[in-house]
Amino acid sequence: IESANVEGLGKCPKCNFIAIVDDRMPPLLFHCPQCKFKSCRDCGEEYHPGIRCDQVETKNEMDGRRVVEEAMTSAMVRTCPRPMCRKKFLKSDGCNKMTCSCGCYVCYVCRKEIPKNVAYQHFCQVPHCNHKSCNKCPLYADMNAADKVRVRKAAKKAARSVKEKVHVDVDAMLKDPPAAKSYSRRR
């Protein structure tokens, strides 16, 4: 069909179905009658009215960005260590002893479950300790700086893992990261 040079043919980039484009459709839109995918006739990406083809993020670029964003989220968000729970949470303020809705005590610093009989003894009780000598987690600590380092490291590692397929600009993503939701905590 393609070699017949029929005017107005469109080809679906998803299922390769070929059809004559309905001239009542907006310019450059190919709405596949087979799989219903709406694509741009110029670049083959999802239809993008009002946006130039060179400004559209390709599927590979979107997939690469998604891999990096998920790695950044995993580095930032904490997860309940109980296998039957695995709820995700972030701390907005307060101490580093978190209580999951399942009842599990979790250390926000080391991300480990704190046994009920240990509770606050998991944390250093000495003021102004550097915590390297006591091997305990601080009860109160600003985790923002440590989280930023962890997120950057995870983003760079994820970007390296997808670099064969696409370049992801981690530095640009870190300058204007998507806003993280803050969840309230129970004590």
PDB file of C-alpha atoms in Angstrom:
ATOM      1  CA  ILE A   1       0.000   0.000   0.000  1.00  0.00           C
ATOM      2  CA  GLU A   2       2.817   2.411   0.900  1.00  0.00           C
ATOM      3  CA  SER A   3       4.573   1.880  -2.457  1.00  0.00           C
ATOM      4  CA  ALA A   4       1.379   2.790  -4.334  1.00  0.00           C
ATOM      5  CA  ASN A   5       1.968   6.445  -3.317  1.00  0.00           C
ATOM      6  CA  VAL A   6      -1.661   6.959  -2.382  1.00  0.00           C
ATOM      7  CA  GLU A   7      -2.132  10.534  -1.205  1.00  0.00           C
ATOM      8  CA  GLY A   8      -3.143  11.055   2.429  1.00  0.00           C
ATOM      9  CA  LEU A   9      -1.910   7.737   3.816  1.00  0.00           C
ATOM     10  CA  GLY A  10      -0.994   7.522   7.460  1.00  0.00           C
ATOM     11  CA  LYS A  11       0.737   4.727   9.340  1.00  0.00           C
ATOM     12  CA  CYS A  12       0.283   4.004  13.016  1.00  0.00           C
ATOM     13  CA  PRO A  13       3.624   3.901  14.885  1.00  0.00           C
ATOM     14  CA  LYS A  14       2.116   1.507  17.460  1.00  0.00           C
ATOM     15  CA  CYS A  15       0.485  -1.233  15.361  1.00  0.00           C
ATOM     16  CA  ASN A  16       1.701  -0.319  11.820  1.00  0.00           C
ATOM     17  CA  PHE A  17      -1.877  -0.140  10.528  1.00  0.00           C
ATOM     18  CA  ILE A  18      -2.087   1.948   7.348  1.00  0.00           C
ATOM     19  CA  ALA A  19      -5.142   4.038   6.533  1.00  0.00           C
ATOM     20  CA  ILE A  20      -6.175   7.099   4.583  1.00  0.00           C
ATOM     21  CA  VAL A  21      -6.202  10.090   6.916  1.00  0.00           C
ATOM     22  CA  ASP A  22      -9.595  11.698   7.434  1.00  0.00           C
ATOM     23  CA  ASP A  23      -9.164  15.248   6.087  1.00  0.00           C
ATOM     24  CA  ARG A  24     -11.644  16.507   8.686  1.00  0.00           C
ATOM     25  CA  MET A  25      -9.043  15.690  11.378  1.00  0.00           C
ATOM     26  CA  PRO A  26      -6.648  18.389  12.634  1.00  0.00           C
ATOM     27  CA  PRO A  27      -3.425  18.721  10.591  1.00  0.00           C
ATOM     28  CA  LEU A  28      -0.729  16.138  11.400  1.00  0.00           C
ATOM     29  CA  LEU A  29      -3.114  13.984  13.478  1.00  0.00           C
ATOM     30  CA  PHE A  30      -3.338  10.311  12.633  1.00  0.00           C
ATOM     31  CA  HIS A  31      -6.043   8.580  14.671  1.00  0.00           C
ATOM     32  CA  CYS A  32      -5.515   4.867  14.104  1.00  0.00           C
ATOM     33  CA  PRO A  33      -8.804   3.074  13.424  1.00  0.00           C
ATOM     34  CA  GLN A  34      -7.213  -0.229  14.523  1.00  0.00           C
ATOM     35  CA  CYS A  35      -5.672   0.517  17.965  1.00  0.00           C
ATOM     36  CA  LYS A  36      -7.132   4.046  18.498  1.00  0.00           C
ATOM     37  CA  PHE A  37      -3.666   5.566  19.136  1.00  0.00           C
ATOM     38  CA  LYS A  38      -3.422   9.251  18.214  1.00  0.00           C
ATOM     39  CA  SER A  39      -0.030  10.096  16.717  1.00  0.00           C
ATOM     40  CA  CYS A  40       1.752  12.919  14.955  1.00  0.00           C
ATOM     41  CA  ARG A  41       2.160  12.213  11.228  1.00  0.00           C
ATOM     42  CA  ASP A  42       5.514  14.061  11.167  1.00  0.00           C
ATOM     43  CA  CYS A  43       7.424  12.498  14.083  1.00  0.00           C
ATOM     44  CA  GLY A  44       5.344   9.410  14.986  1.00  0.00           C
ATOM     45  CA  GLU A  45       5.152  10.342  18.662  1.00  0.00           C
ATOM     46  CA  GLU A  46       1.887  10.766  20.548  1.00  0.00           C
ATOM     47  CA  TYR A  47      -0.136  13.603  19.014  1.00  0.00           C
ATOM     48  CA  HIS A  48       1.049  16.969  20.346  1.00  0.00           C
ATOM     49  CA  PRO A  49      -1.037  19.876  19.065  1.00  0.00           C
ATOM     50  CA  GLY A  50       0.665  23.249  19.451  1.00  0.00           C
ATOM     51  CA  ILE A  51       4.096  21.768  20.250  1.00  0.00           C
ATOM     52  CA  ARG A  52       6.868  21.422  17.650  1.00  0.00           C
ATOM     53  CA  CYS A  53       8.106  17.893  17.019  1.00  0.00           C
ATOM     54  CA  ASP A  54      11.637  18.788  18.186  1.00  0.00           C
ATOM     55  CA  GLN A  55      10.200  19.871  21.565  1.00  0.00           C
ATOM     56  CA  VAL A  56       8.343  16.632  22.220  1.00  0.00           C
ATOM     57  CA  GLU A  57       9.847  14.135  24.616  1.00  0.00           C
ATOM     58  CA  THR A  58      10.221  10.762  22.881  1.00  0.00           C
ATOM     59  CA  LYS A  59       9.099   7.526  24.514  1.00  0.00           C
ATOM     60  CA  ASN A  60      12.754   6.583  25.160  1.00  0.00           C
ATOM     61  CA  GLU A  61      13.402   9.978  26.753  1.00  0.00           C
ATOM     62  CA  MET A  62      10.269   9.679  28.866  1.00  0.00           C
ATOM     63  CA  ASP A  63      11.176   6.124  29.927  1.00  0.00           C
ATOM     64  CA  GLY A  64      14.720   7.218  30.810  1.00  0.00           C
ATOM     65  CA  ARG A  65      13.464  10.197  32.804  1.00  0.00           C
ATOM     66  CA  ARG A  66      10.965   7.938  34.591  1.00  0.00           C
ATOM     67  CA  VAL A  67      13.741   5.501  35.593  1.00  0.00           C
ATOM     68  CA  VAL A  68      15.749   8.385  37.072  1.00  0.00           C
ATOM     69  CA  GLU A  69      12.711   9.896  38.840  1.00  0.00           C
ATOM     70  CA  GLU A  70      11.798   6.532  40.374  1.00  0.00           C
ATOM     71  CA  ALA A  71      15.371   6.084  41.627  1.00  0.00           C
ATOM     72  CA  MET A  72      15.268   9.575  43.145  1.00  0.00           C
ATOM     73  CA  THR A  73      11.960   8.809  44.853  1.00  0.00           C
ATOM     74  CA  SER A  74      13.232   5.496  46.204  1.00  0.00           C
ATOM     75  CA  ALA A  75      16.267   7.265  47.652  1.00  0.00           C
ATOM     76  CA  MET A  76      14.085   9.840  49.388  1.00  0.00           C
ATOM     77  CA  VAL A  77      11.015   7.909  50.510  1.00  0.00           C
ATOM     78  CA  ARG A  78      11.227   5.519  53.427  1.00  0.00           C
ATOM     79  CA  THR A  79       9.468   2.140  53.446  1.00  0.00           C
ATOM     80  CA  CYS A  80       8.153   0.203  56.411  1.00  0.00           C
ATOM     81  CA  PRO A  81      10.554  -2.733  56.839  1.00  0.00           C
ATOM     82  CA  ARG A  82       7.769  -5.210  57.640  1.00  0.00           C
ATOM     83  CA  PRO A  83       7.264  -7.489  54.615  1.00  0.00           C
ATOM     84  CA  MET A  84       3.478  -7.573  55.025  1.00  0.00           C
ATOM     85  CA  CYS A  85       3.227  -3.758  55.173  1.00  0.00           C
ATOM     86  CA  ARG A  86       5.852  -1.968  53.028  1.00  0.00           C
ATOM     87  CA  LYS A  87       4.014   1.388  53.309  1.00  0.00           C
ATOM     88  CA  LYS A  88       5.926   4.408  52.031  1.00  0.00           C
ATOM     89  CA  PHE A  89       6.416   7.580  54.092  1.00  0.00           C
ATOM     90  CA  LEU A  90       8.338  10.842  54.429  1.00  0.00           C
ATOM     91  CA  LYS A  91       9.027  12.806  57.580  1.00  0.00           C
ATOM     92  CA  SER A  92       8.072  16.457  57.650  1.00  0.00           C
ATOM     93  CA  ASP A  93       9.311  17.273  61.170  1.00  0.00           C
ATOM     94  CA  GLY A  94       9.958  15.850  64.615  1.00  0.00           C
ATOM     95  CA  CYS A  95      12.201  13.087  65.854  1.00  0.00           C
ATOM     96  CA  ASN A  96      13.590  10.175  63.855  1.00  0.00           C
ATOM     97  CA  LYS A  97      11.523   7.479  65.592  1.00  0.00           C
ATOM     98  CA  MET A  98       8.643   6.893  63.201  1.00  0.00           C
ATOM     99  CA  THR A  99       5.558   4.803  63.864  1.00  0.00           C
ATOM    100  CA  CYS A 100       4.043   3.197  60.789  1.00  0.00           C
ATOM    101  CA  SER A 101       0.267   2.793  60.636  1.00  0.00           C
ATOM    102  CA  CYS A 102       0.860  -0.967  61.065  1.00  0.00           C
ATOM    103  CA  GLY A 103       2.418  -0.230  64.488  1.00  0.00           C
ATOM    104  CA  CYS A 104       6.037  -0.829  63.486  1.00  0.00           C
ATOM    105  CA  TYR A 105       8.670   1.531  64.907  1.00  0.00           C
ATOM    106  CA  VAL A 106      11.060   2.627  62.136  1.00  0.00           C
ATOM    107  CA  CYS A 107      14.266   4.631  62.378  1.00  0.00           C
ATOM    108  CA  TYR A 108      14.151   7.418  59.807  1.00  0.00           C
ATOM    109  CA  VAL A 109      17.972   7.554  59.684  1.00  0.00           C
ATOM    110  CA  CYS A 110      18.979   3.902  59.175  1.00  0.00           C
ATOM    111  CA  ARG A 111      15.546   2.777  57.877  1.00  0.00           C
ATOM    112  CA  LYS A 112      15.511  -0.292  60.132  1.00  0.00           C
ATOM    113  CA  GLU A 113      12.741  -1.626  62.350  1.00  0.00           C
ATOM    114  CA  ILE A 114      13.185  -0.704  65.991  1.00  0.00           C
ATOM    115  CA  PRO A 115      12.068  -3.470  68.367  1.00  0.00           C
ATOM    116  CA  LYS A 116       9.327  -2.310  70.768  1.00  0.00           C
ATOM    117  CA  ASN A 117      11.487  -3.195  73.794  1.00  0.00           C
ATOM    118  CA  VAL A 118      14.315  -0.989  72.438  1.00  0.00           C
ATOM    119  CA  ALA A 119      12.236   2.043  71.318  1.00  0.00           C
ATOM    120  CA  TYR A 120      14.176   5.257  72.115  1.00  0.00           C
ATOM    121  CA  GLN A 121      17.276   3.311  73.245  1.00  0.00           C
ATOM    122  CA  HIS A 122      17.978   2.830  69.524  1.00  0.00           C
ATOM    123  CA  PHE A 123      19.001   6.497  69.481  1.00  0.00           C
ATOM    124  CA  CYS A 124      22.025   8.217  71.001  1.00  0.00           C
ATOM    125  CA  GLN A 125      21.259   9.858  74.351  1.00  0.00           C
ATOM    126  CA  VAL A 126      24.437  11.993  74.448  1.00  0.00           C
ATOM    127  CA  PRO A 127      24.047  15.641  73.394  1.00  0.00           C
ATOM    128  CA  HIS A 128      26.425  16.883  70.658  1.00  0.00           C
ATOM    129  CA  CYS A 129      27.687  13.384  69.884  1.00  0.00           C
ATOM    130  CA  ASN A 130      29.087  12.781  66.379  1.00  0.00           C
ATOM    131  CA  HIS A 131      27.511   9.285  66.427  1.00  0.00           C
ATOM    132  CA  LYS A 132      30.556   7.623  64.867  1.00  0.00           C
ATOM    133  CA  SER A 133      31.859   6.499  68.238  1.00  0.00           C
ATOM    134  CA  CYS A 134      28.494   5.479  69.737  1.00  0.00           C
ATOM    135  CA  ASN A 135      27.199   3.712  66.590  1.00  0.00           C
ATOM    136  CA  LYS A 136      23.690   4.961  67.288  1.00  0.00           C
ATOM    137  CA  CYS A 137      21.366   7.067  65.208  1.00  0.00           C
ATOM    138  CA  PRO A 138      20.589  10.655  66.250  1.00  0.00           C
ATOM    139  CA  LEU A 139      17.113  11.155  67.696  1.00  0.00           C
ATOM    140  CA  TYR A 140      16.848  14.586  66.072  1.00  0.00           C
ATOM    141  CA  ALA A 141      18.689  15.366  62.866  1.00  0.00           C
ATOM    142  CA  ASP A 142      18.086  17.399  59.756  1.00  0.00           C
ATOM    143  CA  MET A 143      18.065  14.694  57.119  1.00  0.00           C
ATOM    144  CA  ASN A 144      17.659  17.124  54.191  1.00  0.00           C
ATOM    145  CA  ALA A 145      21.369  17.347  53.386  1.00  0.00           C
ATOM    146  CA  ALA A 146      21.866  13.576  53.618  1.00  0.00           C
ATOM    147  CA  ASP A 147      18.721  12.988  51.553  1.00  0.00           C
ATOM    148  CA  LYS A 148      19.937  15.396  48.839  1.00  0.00           C
ATOM    149  CA  VAL A 149      23.229  13.497  48.576  1.00  0.00           C
ATOM    150  CA  ARG A 150      21.389  10.154  48.488  1.00  0.00           C
ATOM    151  CA  VAL A 151      18.957  11.418  45.807  1.00  0.00           C
ATOM    152  CA  ARG A 152      21.764  12.833  43.620  1.00  0.00           C
ATOM    153  CA  LYS A 153      23.735   9.591  43.873  1.00  0.00           C
ATOM    154  CA  ALA A 154      20.669   7.496  42.970  1.00  0.00           C
ATOM    155  CA  ALA A 155      19.818   9.801  40.047  1.00  0.00           C
ATOM    156  CA  LYS A 156      23.345   9.631  38.612  1.00  0.00           C
ATOM    157  CA  LYS A 157      23.405   5.828  38.935  1.00  0.00           C
ATOM    158  CA  ALA A 158      20.004   5.490  37.236  1.00  0.00           C
ATOM    159  CA  ALA A 159      21.051   7.862  34.430  1.00  0.00           C
ATOM    160  CA  ARG A 160      24.137   5.724  33.804  1.00  0.00           C
ATOM    161  CA  SER A 161      21.914   2.633  33.575  1.00  0.00           C
ATOM    162  CA  VAL A 162      19.827   4.161  30.743  1.00  0.00           C
ATOM    163  CA  LYS A 163      22.576   6.088  28.928  1.00  0.00           C
ATOM    164  CA  GLU A 164      22.767   3.472  26.148  1.00  0.00           C
ATOM    165  CA  LYS A 165      19.200   4.380  25.149  1.00  0.00           C
ATOM    166  CA  VAL A 166      18.927   8.061  26.030  1.00  0.00           C
ATOM    167  CA  HIS A 167      20.674  10.959  27.788  1.00  0.00           C
ATOM    168  CA  VAL A 168      18.950  12.143  30.968  1.00  0.00           C
ATOM    169  CA  ASP A 169      20.059  15.551  32.276  1.00  0.00           C
ATOM    170  CA  VAL A 170      20.216  14.783  35.994  1.00  0.00           C
ATOM    171  CA  ASP A 171      21.591  18.209  36.906  1.00  0.00           C
ATOM    172  CA  ALA A 172      18.590  19.911  35.281  1.00  0.00           C
ATOM    173  CA  MET A 173      16.228  17.538  37.092  1.00  0.00           C
ATOM    174  CA  LEU A 174      17.891  18.244  40.440  1.00  0.00           C
ATOM    175  CA  LYS A 175      17.686  22.021  39.961  1.00  0.00           C
ATOM    176  CA  ASP A 176      13.914  21.837  39.699  1.00  0.00           C
ATOM    177  CA  PRO A 177      12.827  18.478  41.150  1.00  0.00           C
ATOM    178  CA  PRO A 178       9.155  17.511  41.289  1.00  0.00           C
ATOM    179  CA  ALA A 179       7.676  18.524  44.643  1.00  0.00           C
ATOM    180  CA  ALA A 180       7.632  15.692  47.159  1.00  0.00           C
ATOM    181  CA  LYS A 181       4.492  15.132  49.138  1.00  0.00           C
ATOM    182  CA  SER A 182       4.871  15.400  52.889  1.00  0.00           C
ATOM    183  CA  TYR A 183       3.013  12.897  54.944  1.00  0.00           C
ATOM    184  CA  SER A 184       2.141  13.428  58.564  1.00  0.00           C
ATOM    185  CA  ARG A 185       3.672  11.107  61.112  1.00  0.00           C
ATOM    186  CA  ARG A 186       2.326   9.323  64.155  1.00  0.00           C
ATOM    187  CA  ARG A 187       4.285   9.035  67.370  1.00  0.00           C
TER     188      ARG A 187
END
